[in-house]
Amino acid sequence: MPDDLEYAEPVGAGYGSRPVSVDLVRGQRLTAVASSGGDRAVRRLAGPRRDRVWPADQLANAQWPDSHRILVCSLAGGVGRTTLVGLIAGTLASALPAQQHAMRRLVVGEVEPDTVTTIRRRWKGISPLVDLQDRAGVPSETSGLAVLDVSAGLAPCLRAVTASPSAAVVLVVRPDQHSLNDLASALAWLHSTGELPRSRTVVVINDQLGSSDRRSRATATALGIRTTTVRRLPADRSLGPLGSLPPHGQLRPSLRLILTQLCLDIHRVTIPR
């Protein structure tokens, strides 16, 4: 900033006025403008919103443990679990620097065989940087970062957690109160038995499957004490039940931001080896 610029104190400022944090203008472009009294003041120029830029930068700089597993589970079927697996993988593929892709594969697969033959077709177009797993099961230790679709039900989830003791667990649920209560009860039991610590779980409420009411919103808020983070996946026409998922860059910016924040939540519950 030039030395001859002075900050013009607004009228009425003084005792009791709220100071402005330096963080509010950090990294933003400033320009000099003329005030009504002829003095010069400093004003911020419009630029990209930092709440959208910073999460993307944080995810690009995130360090993932070797052979890390992200397990996407659900208590019931038909909750959008396979869709979320593809969205997480596409987000990670677009965020990880090229040098990380050169050193490490990004794998998408199923932990257990599924009778639905269209499941792999769902992931076909998410990114050329994503490898589809050849066969069902937990990948080998040398396969790199993996996002895995776990069959619906508590038993398959526990088997996958046992096979990958350091994995991050993402639980997908419908937005209705009954489904949220069932998940809260299951998490309370898993925490009490020590089979799935709270520090390893992230919950995603799929609003694609219905709308929430006052009671379900209160239940979703209370669910926060059972997990590290609760995120909502908004309804979007591009995420329909048929066909392959669109690439990450073709999603709406607001949806990309939510997915980036979700991946950061998953990174925070990651247990380094």
XYZ file of C-alpha atoms in Angstrom:
273
model
C 0.000 0.000 0.000
C 1.460 3.457 -0.877
C 2.787 5.562 2.002
C 0.583 8.565 1.205
C -2.652 6.650 1.818
C -4.420 7.344 5.066
C -7.371 5.532 6.506
C -10.426 7.811 6.761
C -12.152 7.198 10.086
C -15.890 6.798 9.532
C -18.287 9.272 11.069
C -19.331 8.255 14.559
C -16.297 6.050 15.138
C -14.513 6.320 18.436
C -15.228 4.963 21.877
C -17.278 1.791 21.646
C -16.787 1.226 17.913
C -16.004 -2.359 16.979
C -12.436 -2.921 15.704
C -12.015 -4.830 12.448
C -9.851 -7.925 12.526
C -6.821 -7.974 10.254
C -7.931 -11.433 9.088
C -10.931 -9.871 7.351
C -8.699 -8.181 4.783
C -5.726 -10.530 4.770
C -4.760 -11.498 1.232
C -7.315 -9.189 -0.393
C -6.694 -6.370 -2.870
C -7.113 -2.822 -1.567
C -7.599 0.452 -3.432
C -7.719 4.136 -2.498
C -11.030 5.975 -2.885
C -12.093 9.549 -2.169
C -14.416 10.051 0.801
C -17.104 12.729 1.112
C -14.779 15.007 3.084
C -12.096 15.001 0.424
C -9.843 12.628 2.350
C -8.709 9.324 0.955
C -9.848 6.008 2.379
C -9.029 2.390 1.685
C -11.637 0.039 0.252
C -11.512 -3.653 -0.554
C -11.888 -4.754 -4.150
C -14.304 -7.532 -4.960
C -12.609 -10.884 -5.356
C -13.259 -14.604 -4.991
C -14.939 -15.591 -1.750
C -12.368 -16.928 0.661
C -14.834 -19.465 2.106
C -14.718 -21.176 -1.299
C -11.044 -20.667 -2.134
C -9.538 -21.664 1.200
C -11.158 -25.129 1.554
C -9.929 -26.069 -1.929
C -6.403 -24.935 -1.030
C -6.527 -26.826 2.265
C -7.632 -30.023 0.543
C -4.912 -29.679 -2.099
C -2.309 -29.401 0.682
C -3.732 -32.236 2.800
C -1.379 -35.144 3.442
C -3.052 -38.559 3.408
C -1.442 -41.636 5.000
C -0.213 -44.334 2.645
C -2.831 -46.955 1.783
C -5.544 -45.014 3.593
C -9.125 -46.288 3.434
C -12.335 -44.249 3.375
C -15.282 -46.548 4.113
C -18.716 -45.291 3.049
C -21.372 -47.214 4.991
C -25.109 -47.112 5.689
C -27.572 -48.990 7.868
C -30.059 -49.361 5.007
C -29.930 -49.572 1.229
C -31.108 -46.962 -1.226
C -29.592 -44.013 0.631
C -27.197 -42.812 -2.089
C -24.113 -44.533 -0.718
C -22.715 -45.470 -4.142
C -23.319 -41.925 -5.387
C -21.442 -40.460 -2.429
C -18.489 -42.804 -3.032
C -18.150 -41.444 -6.568
C -18.523 -37.823 -5.440
C -15.832 -38.179 -2.770
C -13.458 -39.871 -5.217
C -14.067 -37.221 -7.885
C -13.447 -34.434 -5.375
C -10.185 -35.973 -4.195
C -9.041 -36.619 -7.765
C -9.564 -32.962 -8.692
C -7.903 -31.652 -5.527
C -4.784 -33.795 -5.202
C -1.728 -32.318 -6.951
C -0.403 -34.071 -10.035
C 2.752 -35.215 -8.242
C 0.634 -37.089 -5.689
C -1.258 -38.866 -8.468
C 2.080 -39.913 -9.961
C 3.182 -41.487 -6.675
C -0.141 -42.861 -5.455
C -3.222 -44.384 -7.038
C -6.736 -43.292 -6.138
C -8.928 -46.388 -6.088
C -12.716 -46.747 -5.995
C -14.246 -50.122 -5.241
C -16.618 -52.332 -3.289
C -15.768 -54.154 -0.091
C -18.244 -56.960 -0.756
C -19.723 -58.232 -4.042
C -23.009 -56.608 -5.006
C -25.739 -58.175 -7.108
C -26.460 -54.850 -8.807
C -24.369 -54.932 -11.982
C -24.847 -51.211 -12.703
C -22.937 -50.084 -9.619
C -19.583 -49.743 -11.406
C -21.233 -47.932 -14.312
C -22.140 -45.205 -11.825
C -18.468 -44.363 -11.292
C -17.293 -44.633 -14.905
C -17.063 -40.915 -15.715
C -16.023 -39.298 -12.433
C -12.343 -38.811 -13.345
C -9.643 -40.386 -15.544
C -7.385 -40.253 -12.471
C -9.559 -42.731 -10.561
C -8.938 -46.477 -10.891
C -11.902 -48.833 -10.584
C -11.047 -51.805 -8.420
C -10.876 -55.092 -10.337
C -12.667 -57.182 -7.727
C -14.563 -56.713 -4.494
C -12.719 -56.679 -1.179
C -10.398 -54.462 0.819
C -7.497 -53.456 -1.479
C -3.940 -54.485 -0.758
C -1.587 -52.270 1.215
C 0.163 -51.120 -1.959
C -2.939 -49.919 -3.783
C -2.869 -46.328 -2.485
C -5.723 -44.143 -1.284
C -9.064 -45.967 -1.607
C -12.712 -44.909 -1.330
C -14.774 -48.038 -0.710
C -18.488 -48.761 -0.961
C -19.534 -50.995 1.941
C -22.716 -53.050 1.584
C -25.729 -51.800 3.539
C -26.086 -52.981 7.121
C -24.245 -52.789 10.415
C -22.510 -56.175 10.063
C -20.748 -55.361 6.732
C -19.686 -52.009 8.179
C -18.113 -53.646 11.240
C -16.336 -56.248 9.084
C -14.848 -53.474 6.942
C -13.822 -51.461 10.011
C -12.131 -54.538 11.491
C -10.232 -55.145 8.235
C -9.105 -51.482 8.085
C -8.534 -50.368 11.696
C -7.246 -46.911 10.720
C -9.928 -46.123 8.131
C -12.215 -43.108 8.207
C -15.907 -44.081 8.245
C -18.577 -42.052 6.427
C -22.156 -42.993 7.342
C -24.913 -41.997 4.896
C -28.488 -41.627 6.130
C -31.902 -40.457 4.953
C -33.154 -37.077 6.255
C -36.273 -38.407 8.022
C -36.448 -38.543 11.810
C -36.826 -42.335 12.010
C -33.617 -42.976 10.035
C -31.690 -40.378 12.030
C -32.832 -41.909 15.335
C -31.791 -45.382 14.171
C -28.335 -44.122 13.241
C -27.935 -42.280 16.559
C -28.835 -45.464 18.465
C -26.412 -47.546 16.396
C -23.581 -45.072 16.957
C -24.256 -44.975 20.704
C -23.985 -48.776 20.831
C -20.828 -48.860 18.689
C -19.177 -46.244 20.882
C -20.067 -48.102 24.079
C -18.564 -51.344 22.766
C -15.481 -49.586 21.405
C -15.956 -51.056 17.924
C -16.236 -47.670 16.208
C -14.892 -44.602 18.059
C -16.649 -41.281 17.599
C -13.381 -39.727 16.418
C -13.393 -41.851 13.234
C -16.906 -41.130 11.952
C -18.514 -38.511 9.721
C -22.267 -38.495 9.027
C -23.790 -37.326 5.729
C -27.544 -36.634 5.557
C -28.683 -37.123 1.970
C -31.355 -34.504 1.250
C -31.631 -35.970 -2.256
C -33.995 -38.539 -0.735
C -36.528 -36.196 0.835
C -37.029 -33.020 2.806
C -36.510 -32.527 6.514
C -39.049 -31.190 9.000
C -38.683 -29.488 12.352
C -38.363 -32.732 14.303
C -35.851 -34.280 11.934
C -33.722 -31.119 11.986
C -33.612 -31.260 15.781
C -32.655 -34.940 15.620
C -29.904 -34.161 13.105
C -28.513 -31.514 15.447
C -28.525 -33.962 18.362
C -26.734 -36.499 16.158
C -23.692 -34.226 16.287
C -22.750 -35.540 19.752
C -22.370 -39.050 18.292
C -19.936 -38.125 15.514
C -17.266 -35.581 14.672
C -19.217 -33.832 11.901
C -22.685 -33.900 10.354
C -22.947 -32.704 6.741
C -25.941 -32.374 4.439
C -25.745 -33.383 0.785
C -28.247 -31.109 -1.003
C -30.654 -32.291 -3.661
C -29.273 -31.859 -7.177
C -30.753 -32.968 -10.501
C -27.345 -33.900 -11.873
C -27.110 -36.657 -9.235
C -30.058 -38.656 -10.513
C -30.283 -42.409 -9.864
C -29.519 -43.418 -13.460
C -26.358 -43.170 -15.535
C -22.818 -42.264 -14.556
C -21.973 -39.383 -12.259
C -20.752 -36.127 -13.835
C -17.106 -35.103 -13.360
C -16.365 -32.908 -10.361
C -15.801 -29.800 -12.503
C -19.318 -30.022 -13.965
C -21.059 -29.895 -10.577
C -22.576 -26.687 -9.227
C -20.030 -24.523 -7.320
C -22.073 -24.730 -4.116
C -22.136 -28.541 -4.326
C -18.393 -28.664 -5.042
C -17.799 -26.550 -1.932
C -19.854 -28.905 0.250
C -17.980 -31.934 -1.105
C -14.629 -30.222 -0.524
C -15.600 -29.472 3.071
C -16.732 -33.079 3.494
C -13.359 -34.352 2.273
C -11.654 -32.031 4.762
C -13.845 -33.487 7.512
C -12.767 -36.968 6.429
C -9.134 -35.887 6.500
C -9.542 -34.585 10.064
C -10.746 -37.967 11.332
C -7.895 -39.753 9.570
C -5.598 -41.635 11.922
C -1.967 -41.345 10.720
C -0.023 -44.579 10.624
